[in-house]
Amino acid sequence: MHALSALITPFKPDLSVDENAYASLIERQIRLGMDACVPVGTTGESATLSHEEHMHCIEIALEVCKSKGVKVLAGVGSNATSESIMLAKFAQKAGADALLCVSPYYNRPTQQGLFEHYKAIAHSVEIPLILYDVPARTGTQIAVETAVKLFNEVPNIVGIKEASGQAGRLVDFAHLAPQMQIYSGEDKLNHIIMSSGGVGVISVTGNLLPDKLSALVQADLKGDFATGQQIHNALHEINGALFCESNPIPIKACMHLTGLLEHLVYRLPLVPPSHEHMRFLETILEKYEVLK
């Protein structure tokens, strides 16, 4: 798994999950070059999905991806360890290839708490688990030392999605655990992480421009960093624009504006972008070719 999108979850006007639209968006991801999908991560508004909806989204992704030989990295994060274990067991039984688990939000556990949380989840399954560090959203950072300890002591913890914005952590990981798989979780740093030993990206921008993200990743994996840098530079404006408001507000708006998403629907407390930001996104989108 190298080029992945953190999938949005489309809703109907009645706020139910739009299953047909979800399957269609995943098919587009595969058609345009992404080699794995990430259902119900944080970009998928997993925090506002019921357990039943969460599990069904994993099932839809698996149904679409498995028929095309594409891997699924299922989101199983929660601020309750027991819930993450339940989701992890379900995802493994359903056929997921690996798990992505965001650190517990709101609770603000200690580093020992984080270690025990992830160890318990990983021990409940046999498939690989990737840590997900995004302290700006969760309130707690997975310290480099904690991540390395988990990697060294728990066999099926294989890597981390880095969305901390702290590029210096890459140096620490390379020194302390050179075999640990590092995925970029911040589109503004995709090329930097990839050219510094990263194995892939788990992208928000990839929902909109999967062809461009796939090309960037493939270039960097081949060591063609000049091409990777060129693609990354071309994506700079959209990478920034997609965070003009809290994710996934802007990405869903952009997909609606480009006709990829029929209904622009969020679940509270998320709401559509402001009028100013919607106009801003329209202006940015004029600079990009969005393939259907």
mmCIF file of C-alpha atoms in Angstrom:
data_model
loop_
_atom_site.group_PDB
_atom_site.id
_atom_site.type_symbol
_atom_site.label_atom_id
_atom_site.label_comp_id
_atom_site.label_asym_id
_atom_site.label_seq_id
_atom_site.Cartn_x
_atom_site.Cartn_y
_atom_site.Cartn_z
ATOM 1 C CA MET A 1 0.000 0.000 0.000
ATOM 2 C CA HIS A 2 1.548 3.263 -1.112
ATOM 3 C CA ALA A 3 -0.989 5.695 -2.587
ATOM 4 C CA LEU A 4 -4.113 5.894 -0.448
ATOM 5 C CA SER A 5 -6.922 8.365 0.058
ATOM 6 C CA ALA A 6 -8.604 8.932 3.396
ATOM 7 C CA LEU A 7 -12.075 8.552 1.924
ATOM 8 C CA ILE A 8 -14.884 10.997 2.565
ATOM 9 C CA THR A 9 -18.266 9.541 3.518
ATOM 10 C CA PRO A 10 -21.090 10.880 1.307
ATOM 11 C CA PHE A 11 -24.469 11.480 2.914
ATOM 12 C CA LYS A 12 -27.947 11.808 1.482
ATOM 13 C CA PRO A 13 -30.120 14.834 2.341
ATOM 14 C CA ASP A 14 -31.764 12.743 5.085
ATOM 15 C CA LEU A 15 -28.261 12.325 6.628
ATOM 16 C CA SER A 16 -28.054 8.596 5.872
ATOM 17 C CA VAL A 17 -24.905 7.207 4.232
ATOM 18 C CA ASP A 18 -25.175 7.348 0.442
ATOM 19 C CA GLU A 19 -24.016 3.808 -0.248
ATOM 20 C CA ASN A 20 -24.129 4.023 -4.038
ATOM 21 C CA ALA A 21 -22.152 7.268 -4.081
ATOM 22 C CA TYR A 22 -19.617 5.757 -1.683
ATOM 23 C CA ALA A 23 -19.048 2.740 -3.910
ATOM 24 C CA SER A 24 -18.777 4.992 -6.963
ATOM 25 C CA LEU A 25 -16.170 7.217 -5.314
ATOM 26 C CA ILE A 26 -14.092 4.168 -4.383
ATOM 27 C CA GLU A 27 -14.301 2.830 -7.942
ATOM 28 C CA ARG A 28 -13.049 6.193 -9.208
ATOM 29 C CA GLN A 29 -10.120 6.038 -6.796
ATOM 30 C CA ILE A 30 -9.080 2.689 -8.186
ATOM 31 C CA ARG A 31 -9.629 3.703 -11.806
ATOM 32 C CA LEU A 32 -7.394 6.756 -11.379
ATOM 33 C CA GLY A 33 -4.442 4.951 -9.840
ATOM 34 C CA MET A 34 -4.780 4.692 -6.071
ATOM 35 C CA ASP A 35 -3.609 1.267 -4.935
ATOM 36 C CA ALA A 36 -5.481 1.085 -1.616
ATOM 37 C CA CYS A 37 -8.399 2.776 0.116
ATOM 38 C CA VAL A 38 -8.994 3.978 3.652
ATOM 39 C CA PRO A 39 -12.667 3.841 4.646
ATOM 40 C CA VAL A 40 -13.931 5.543 7.818
ATOM 41 C CA GLY A 41 -10.810 7.351 8.868
ATOM 42 C CA THR A 42 -11.254 10.768 10.424
ATOM 43 C CA THR A 43 -11.798 12.371 6.991
ATOM 44 C CA GLY A 44 -14.709 9.940 6.656
ATOM 45 C CA GLU A 45 -16.457 11.658 9.590
ATOM 46 C CA SER A 46 -16.162 8.434 11.572
ATOM 47 C CA ALA A 47 -16.775 10.298 14.820
ATOM 48 C CA THR A 48 -20.394 10.934 13.780
ATOM 49 C CA LEU A 49 -21.130 7.480 12.345
ATOM 50 C CA SER A 50 -22.887 4.817 14.347
ATOM 51 C CA HIS A 51 -21.024 1.545 14.826
ATOM 52 C CA GLU A 52 -23.366 -0.096 12.332
ATOM 53 C CA GLU A 53 -22.705 2.603 9.721
ATOM 54 C CA HIS A 54 -18.976 2.444 10.374
ATOM 55 C CA MET A 55 -18.890 -1.298 9.828
ATOM 56 C CA HIS A 56 -21.092 -1.123 6.749
ATOM 57 C CA CYS A 57 -18.775 1.443 5.140
ATOM 58 C CA ILE A 58 -15.910 -1.007 5.653
ATOM 59 C CA GLU A 59 -18.007 -3.721 4.027
ATOM 60 C CA ILE A 60 -18.767 -1.524 0.995
ATOM 61 C CA ALA A 61 -15.100 -0.648 0.557
ATOM 62 C CA LEU A 62 -14.122 -4.300 0.783
ATOM 63 C CA GLU A 63 -16.762 -5.359 -1.725
ATOM 64 C CA VAL A 64 -15.540 -2.828 -4.287
ATOM 65 C CA CYS A 65 -11.818 -3.208 -3.657
ATOM 66 C CA LYS A 66 -11.520 -6.959 -3.365
ATOM 67 C CA SER A 67 -13.155 -7.481 -6.754
ATOM 68 C CA LYS A 68 -10.379 -5.361 -8.258
ATOM 69 C CA GLY A 69 -7.443 -6.657 -6.239
ATOM 70 C CA VAL A 70 -7.067 -3.438 -4.256
ATOM 71 C CA LYS A 71 -6.209 -3.411 -0.552
ATOM 72 C CA VAL A 72 -8.254 -1.857 2.236
ATOM 73 C CA LEU A 73 -6.792 -0.092 5.266
ATOM 74 C CA ALA A 74 -9.798 0.152 7.569
ATOM 75 C CA GLY A 75 -10.156 2.985 10.052
ATOM 76 C CA VAL A 76 -10.851 1.681 13.563
ATOM 77 C CA GLY A 77 -9.999 4.653 15.750
ATOM 78 C CA SER A 78 -11.990 5.631 18.826
ATOM 79 C CA ASN A 79 -11.414 7.298 22.173
ATOM 80 C CA ALA A 80 -12.561 4.083 23.865
ATOM 81 C CA THR A 81 -10.160 1.159 23.591
ATOM 82 C CA SER A 82 -13.018 -1.334 23.757
ATOM 83 C CA GLU A 83 -14.715 0.275 20.742
ATOM 84 C CA SER A 84 -11.507 0.198 18.706
ATOM 85 C CA ILE A 85 -11.040 -3.476 19.577
ATOM 86 C CA MET A 86 -14.591 -4.248 18.479
ATOM 87 C CA LEU A 87 -14.105 -2.414 15.175
ATOM 88 C CA ALA A 88 -10.684 -3.989 14.638
ATOM 89 C CA LYS A 89 -12.042 -7.499 15.124
ATOM 90 C CA PHE A 90 -14.901 -6.767 12.757
ATOM 91 C CA ALA A 91 -12.596 -5.344 10.080
ATOM 92 C CA GLN A 92 -10.281 -8.349 10.259
ATOM 93 C CA LYS A 93 -13.171 -10.810 10.019
ATOM 94 C CA ALA A 94 -14.663 -8.874 7.092
ATOM 95 C CA GLY A 95 -11.392 -9.148 5.170
ATOM 96 C CA ALA A 96 -9.503 -5.872 5.699
ATOM 97 C CA ASP A 97 -5.804 -6.038 4.865
ATOM 98 C CA ALA A 98 -4.703 -3.719 7.665
ATOM 99 C CA LEU A 99 -5.985 -1.226 10.227
ATOM 100 C CA LEU A 100 -5.495 2.501 10.717
ATOM 101 C CA CYS A 101 -6.072 3.695 14.270
ATOM 102 C CA VAL A 102 -6.103 7.372 15.243
ATOM 103 C CA SER A 103 -4.950 8.123 18.775
ATOM 104 C CA PRO A 104 -7.753 8.555 21.332
ATOM 105 C CA TYR A 105 -9.309 11.999 21.132
ATOM 106 C CA TYR A 106 -10.479 14.120 24.090
ATOM 107 C CA ASN A 107 -9.228 11.670 26.757
ATOM 108 C CA ARG A 108 -5.649 12.949 26.491
ATOM 109 C CA PRO A 109 -4.034 9.752 27.805
ATOM 110 C CA THR A 110 -0.468 9.586 29.047
ATOM 111 C CA GLN A 111 2.191 7.983 26.872
ATOM 112 C CA GLN A 112 1.814 4.811 28.930
ATOM 113 C CA GLY A 113 -1.930 4.957 28.289
ATOM 114 C CA LEU A 114 -1.311 5.290 24.562
ATOM 115 C CA PHE A 115 1.062 2.338 24.654
ATOM 116 C CA GLU A 116 -1.455 0.130 26.466
ATOM 117 C CA HIS A 117 -4.292 1.310 24.197
ATOM 118 C CA TYR A 118 -2.498 0.383 20.992
ATOM 119 C CA LYS A 119 -1.043 -2.828 22.388
ATOM 120 C CA ALA A 120 -4.518 -4.020 23.394
ATOM 121 C CA ILE A 121 -5.968 -3.280 19.945
ATOM 122 C CA ALA A 122 -3.067 -4.898 18.099
ATOM 123 C CA HIS A 123 -3.197 -7.994 20.317
ATOM 124 C CA SER A 124 -6.901 -8.436 19.532
ATOM 125 C CA VAL A 125 -6.162 -9.107 15.829
ATOM 126 C CA GLU A 126 -3.513 -10.656 13.587
ATOM 127 C CA ILE A 127 -3.488 -8.181 10.675
ATOM 128 C CA PRO A 128 -1.112 -5.171 10.569
ATOM 129 C CA LEU A 129 -1.973 -1.978 12.419
ATOM 130 C CA ILE A 130 -0.777 1.521 11.553
ATOM 131 C CA LEU A 131 -0.727 4.202 14.240
ATOM 132 C CA TYR A 132 -2.168 7.608 13.366
ATOM 133 C CA ASP A 133 -0.750 10.724 15.025
ATOM 134 C CA VAL A 134 -2.680 13.971 14.506
ATOM 135 C CA PRO A 135 -2.276 15.917 17.763
ATOM 136 C CA ALA A 136 -3.969 19.068 16.474
ATOM 137 C CA ARG A 137 -7.215 17.087 16.309
ATOM 138 C CA THR A 138 -6.828 14.661 19.207
ATOM 139 C CA GLY A 139 -5.151 16.793 21.866
ATOM 140 C CA THR A 140 -2.348 14.283 22.488
ATOM 141 C CA GLN A 141 0.763 13.411 20.530
ATOM 142 C CA ILE A 142 2.133 9.904 20.127
ATOM 143 C CA ALA A 143 5.726 10.525 21.181
ATOM 144 C CA VAL A 144 8.395 9.137 18.870
ATOM 145 C CA GLU A 145 9.651 6.949 21.723
ATOM 146 C CA THR A 146 6.157 5.534 22.319
ATOM 147 C CA ALA A 147 5.652 4.751 18.631
ATOM 148 C CA VAL A 148 9.073 3.097 18.417
ATOM 149 C CA LYS A 149 8.412 1.041 21.557
ATOM 150 C CA LEU A 150 5.123 -0.177 20.072
ATOM 151 C CA PHE A 151 6.848 -1.028 16.797
ATOM 152 C CA ASN A 152 9.599 -2.951 18.576
ATOM 153 C CA GLU A 153 7.405 -4.805 21.056
ATOM 154 C CA VAL A 154 4.152 -5.474 19.176
ATOM 155 C CA PRO A 155 4.799 -7.502 15.999
ATOM 156 C CA ASN A 156 1.748 -6.405 14.002
ATOM 157 C CA ILE A 157 2.226 -2.682 14.621
ATOM 158 C CA VAL A 158 4.110 -1.840 11.444
ATOM 159 C CA GLY A 159 4.046 1.924 10.969
ATOM 160 C CA ILE A 160 2.585 5.336 11.605
ATOM 161 C CA LYS A 161 0.584 7.901 9.686
ATOM 162 C CA GLU A 162 2.378 11.168 10.381
ATOM 163 C CA ALA A 163 0.060 14.181 10.500
ATOM 164 C CA SER A 164 1.841 16.069 13.229
ATOM 165 C CA GLY A 165 3.332 18.661 10.882
ATOM 166 C CA GLN A 166 6.715 18.091 12.574
ATOM 167 C CA ALA A 167 9.104 17.008 9.875
ATOM 168 C CA GLY A 168 11.892 16.595 12.420
ATOM 169 C CA ARG A 169 10.192 13.449 13.704
ATOM 170 C CA LEU A 170 11.189 11.749 10.432
ATOM 171 C CA VAL A 171 14.843 12.036 11.436
ATOM 172 C CA ASP A 172 14.112 10.481 14.821
ATOM 173 C CA PHE A 173 12.159 7.602 13.306
ATOM 174 C CA ALA A 174 14.903 6.951 10.745
ATOM 175 C CA HIS A 175 17.478 6.799 13.533
ATOM 176 C CA LEU A 176 15.486 4.793 16.112
ATOM 177 C CA ALA A 177 13.400 2.488 13.897
ATOM 178 C CA PRO A 178 14.570 2.553 10.274
ATOM 179 C CA GLN A 179 12.262 -0.340 9.325
ATOM 180 C CA MET A 180 9.131 1.386 10.595
ATOM 181 C CA GLN A 181 6.749 2.331 7.789
ATOM 182 C CA ILE A 182 6.093 6.071 7.655
ATOM 183 C CA TYR A 183 3.015 7.328 5.797
ATOM 184 C CA SER A 184 2.433 11.002 5.124
ATOM 185 C CA GLY A 185 -0.828 12.147 6.651
ATOM 186 C CA GLU A 186 -0.351 15.784 5.742
ATOM 187 C CA ASP A 187 -0.615 16.669 2.066
ATOM 188 C CA LYS A 188 1.616 19.734 2.377
ATOM 189 C CA LEU A 189 4.441 17.399 3.426
ATOM 190 C CA ASN A 190 3.804 14.473 1.068
ATOM 191 C CA HIS A 191 6.919 14.908 -1.045
ATOM 192 C CA ILE A 192 9.105 15.785 1.926
ATOM 193 C CA ILE A 193 8.058 12.644 3.774
ATOM 194 C CA MET A 194 8.279 10.436 0.696
ATOM 195 C CA SER A 195 11.734 11.690 -0.227
ATOM 196 C CA SER A 196 12.870 11.179 3.380
ATOM 197 C CA GLY A 197 12.105 7.480 3.465
ATOM 198 C CA GLY A 198 8.321 7.429 3.634
ATOM 199 C CA VAL A 199 6.547 4.446 2.092
ATOM 200 C CA GLY A 200 3.316 6.163 1.069
ATOM 201 C CA VAL A 201 0.673 8.805 1.609
ATOM 202 C CA ILE A 202 -2.787 8.699 3.146
ATOM 203 C CA SER A 203 -4.220 11.762 1.496
ATOM 204 C CA VAL A 204 -7.154 14.145 1.740
ATOM 205 C CA THR A 205 -6.332 15.740 -1.630
ATOM 206 C CA GLY A 206 -6.382 12.266 -3.165
ATOM 207 C CA ASN A 207 -10.178 12.212 -2.882
ATOM 208 C CA LEU A 208 -10.262 14.952 -5.500
ATOM 209 C CA LEU A 209 -7.080 14.311 -7.509
ATOM 210 C CA PRO A 210 -6.163 10.632 -7.108
ATOM 211 C CA ASP A 211 -4.310 10.564 -10.416
ATOM 212 C CA LYS A 212 -1.957 13.330 -9.280
ATOM 213 C CA LEU A 213 -1.320 11.774 -5.866
ATOM 214 C CA SER A 214 -0.638 8.385 -7.411
ATOM 215 C CA ALA A 215 1.829 9.928 -9.856
ATOM 216 C CA LEU A 216 3.640 11.774 -7.057
ATOM 217 C CA VAL A 217 3.973 8.633 -4.957
ATOM 218 C CA GLN A 218 5.133 6.480 -7.845
ATOM 219 C CA ALA A 219 7.753 9.035 -8.873
ATOM 220 C CA ASP A 220 9.162 9.305 -5.355
ATOM 221 C CA LEU A 221 9.183 5.536 -4.851
ATOM 222 C CA LYS A 222 11.283 5.222 -8.015
ATOM 223 C CA GLY A 223 13.695 7.859 -6.743
ATOM 224 C CA ASP A 224 12.576 10.370 -9.362
ATOM 225 C CA PHE A 225 12.412 13.138 -6.802
ATOM 226 C CA ALA A 226 12.519 15.902 -9.408
ATOM 227 C CA THR A 227 9.216 14.705 -10.857
ATOM 228 C CA GLY A 228 7.806 14.167 -7.379
ATOM 229 C CA GLN A 229 8.746 17.714 -6.429
ATOM 230 C CA GLN A 230 7.189 19.067 -9.624
ATOM 231 C CA ILE A 231 3.868 17.348 -8.938
ATOM 232 C CA HIS A 232 3.976 18.382 -5.282
ATOM 233 C CA ASN A 233 4.571 22.010 -6.256
ATOM 234 C CA ALA A 234 1.607 21.889 -8.633
ATOM 235 C CA LEU A 235 -0.622 20.665 -5.795
ATOM 236 C CA HIS A 236 0.554 23.259 -3.291
ATOM 237 C CA GLU A 237 -2.441 25.577 -3.573
ATOM 238 C CA ILE A 238 -5.119 22.907 -3.385
ATOM 239 C CA ASN A 239 -3.315 21.165 -0.507
ATOM 240 C CA GLY A 240 -3.526 24.390 1.468
ATOM 241 C CA ALA A 241 -7.041 25.318 0.391
ATOM 242 C CA LEU A 242 -8.457 22.012 1.591
ATOM 243 C CA PHE A 243 -7.711 23.086 5.141
ATOM 244 C CA CYS A 244 -9.209 26.583 5.004
ATOM 245 C CA GLU A 245 -11.810 25.144 7.391
ATOM 246 C CA SER A 246 -11.823 21.949 9.432
ATOM 247 C CA ASN A 247 -11.328 18.776 7.402
ATOM 248 C CA PRO A 248 -13.433 17.318 5.745
ATOM 249 C CA ILE A 249 -15.521 20.457 5.170
ATOM 250 C CA PRO A 250 -13.467 21.827 2.233
ATOM 251 C CA ILE A 251 -12.787 18.503 0.479
ATOM 252 C CA LYS A 252 -16.477 17.591 0.424
ATOM 253 C CA ALA A 253 -17.293 21.087 -0.865
ATOM 254 C CA CYS A 254 -14.733 20.741 -3.665
ATOM 255 C CA MET A 255 -16.071 17.359 -4.678
ATOM 256 C CA HIS A 256 -19.573 18.807 -4.793
ATOM 257 C CA LEU A 257 -18.424 21.798 -6.828
ATOM 258 C CA THR A 258 -16.758 19.504 -9.383
ATOM 259 C CA GLY A 259 -19.777 17.218 -9.679
ATOM 260 C CA LEU A 260 -18.190 14.250 -7.894
ATOM 261 C CA LEU A 261 -20.594 14.542 -4.974
ATOM 262 C CA GLU A 262 -24.277 15.100 -5.676
ATOM 263 C CA HIS A 263 -25.303 16.221 -2.207
ATOM 264 C CA LEU A 264 -23.212 18.550 -0.036
ATOM 265 C CA VAL A 265 -24.279 17.177 3.324
ATOM 266 C CA TYR A 266 -22.476 17.108 6.650
ATOM 267 C CA ARG A 267 -23.506 15.854 10.038
ATOM 268 C CA LEU A 268 -23.536 18.368 12.847
ATOM 269 C CA PRO A 269 -21.456 19.811 14.319
ATOM 270 C CA LEU A 270 -19.900 20.160 10.850
ATOM 271 C CA VAL A 271 -21.592 22.617 8.483
ATOM 272 C CA PRO A 272 -20.920 23.784 4.894
ATOM 273 C CA PRO A 273 -18.116 26.299 4.267
ATOM 274 C CA SER A 274 -18.725 29.990 4.609
ATOM 275 C CA HIS A 275 -19.712 31.877 1.468
ATOM 276 C CA GLU A 276 -16.230 33.415 1.327
ATOM 277 C CA HIS A 277 -14.500 30.074 1.575
ATOM 278 C CA MET A 278 -16.787 28.498 -1.004
ATOM 279 C CA ARG A 279 -15.858 31.231 -3.480
ATOM 280 C CA PHE A 280 -12.193 30.752 -2.562
ATOM 281 C CA LEU A 281 -12.441 27.025 -3.277
ATOM 282 C CA GLU A 282 -14.164 27.698 -6.609
ATOM 283 C CA THR A 283 -11.272 29.957 -7.601
ATOM 284 C CA ILE A 284 -8.647 27.374 -6.634
ATOM 285 C CA LEU A 285 -10.450 24.580 -8.485
ATOM 286 C CA GLU A 286 -10.235 26.526 -11.734
ATOM 287 C CA LYS A 287 -6.495 25.774 -11.710
ATOM 288 C CA TYR A 288 -6.874 21.992 -11.664
ATOM 289 C CA GLU A 289 -8.202 19.350 -14.039
ATOM 290 C CA VAL A 290 -10.403 17.034 -12.022
ATOM 291 C CA LEU A 291 -10.923 13.755 -13.842
ATOM 292 C CA LYS A 292 -14.210 11.898 -13.523
#
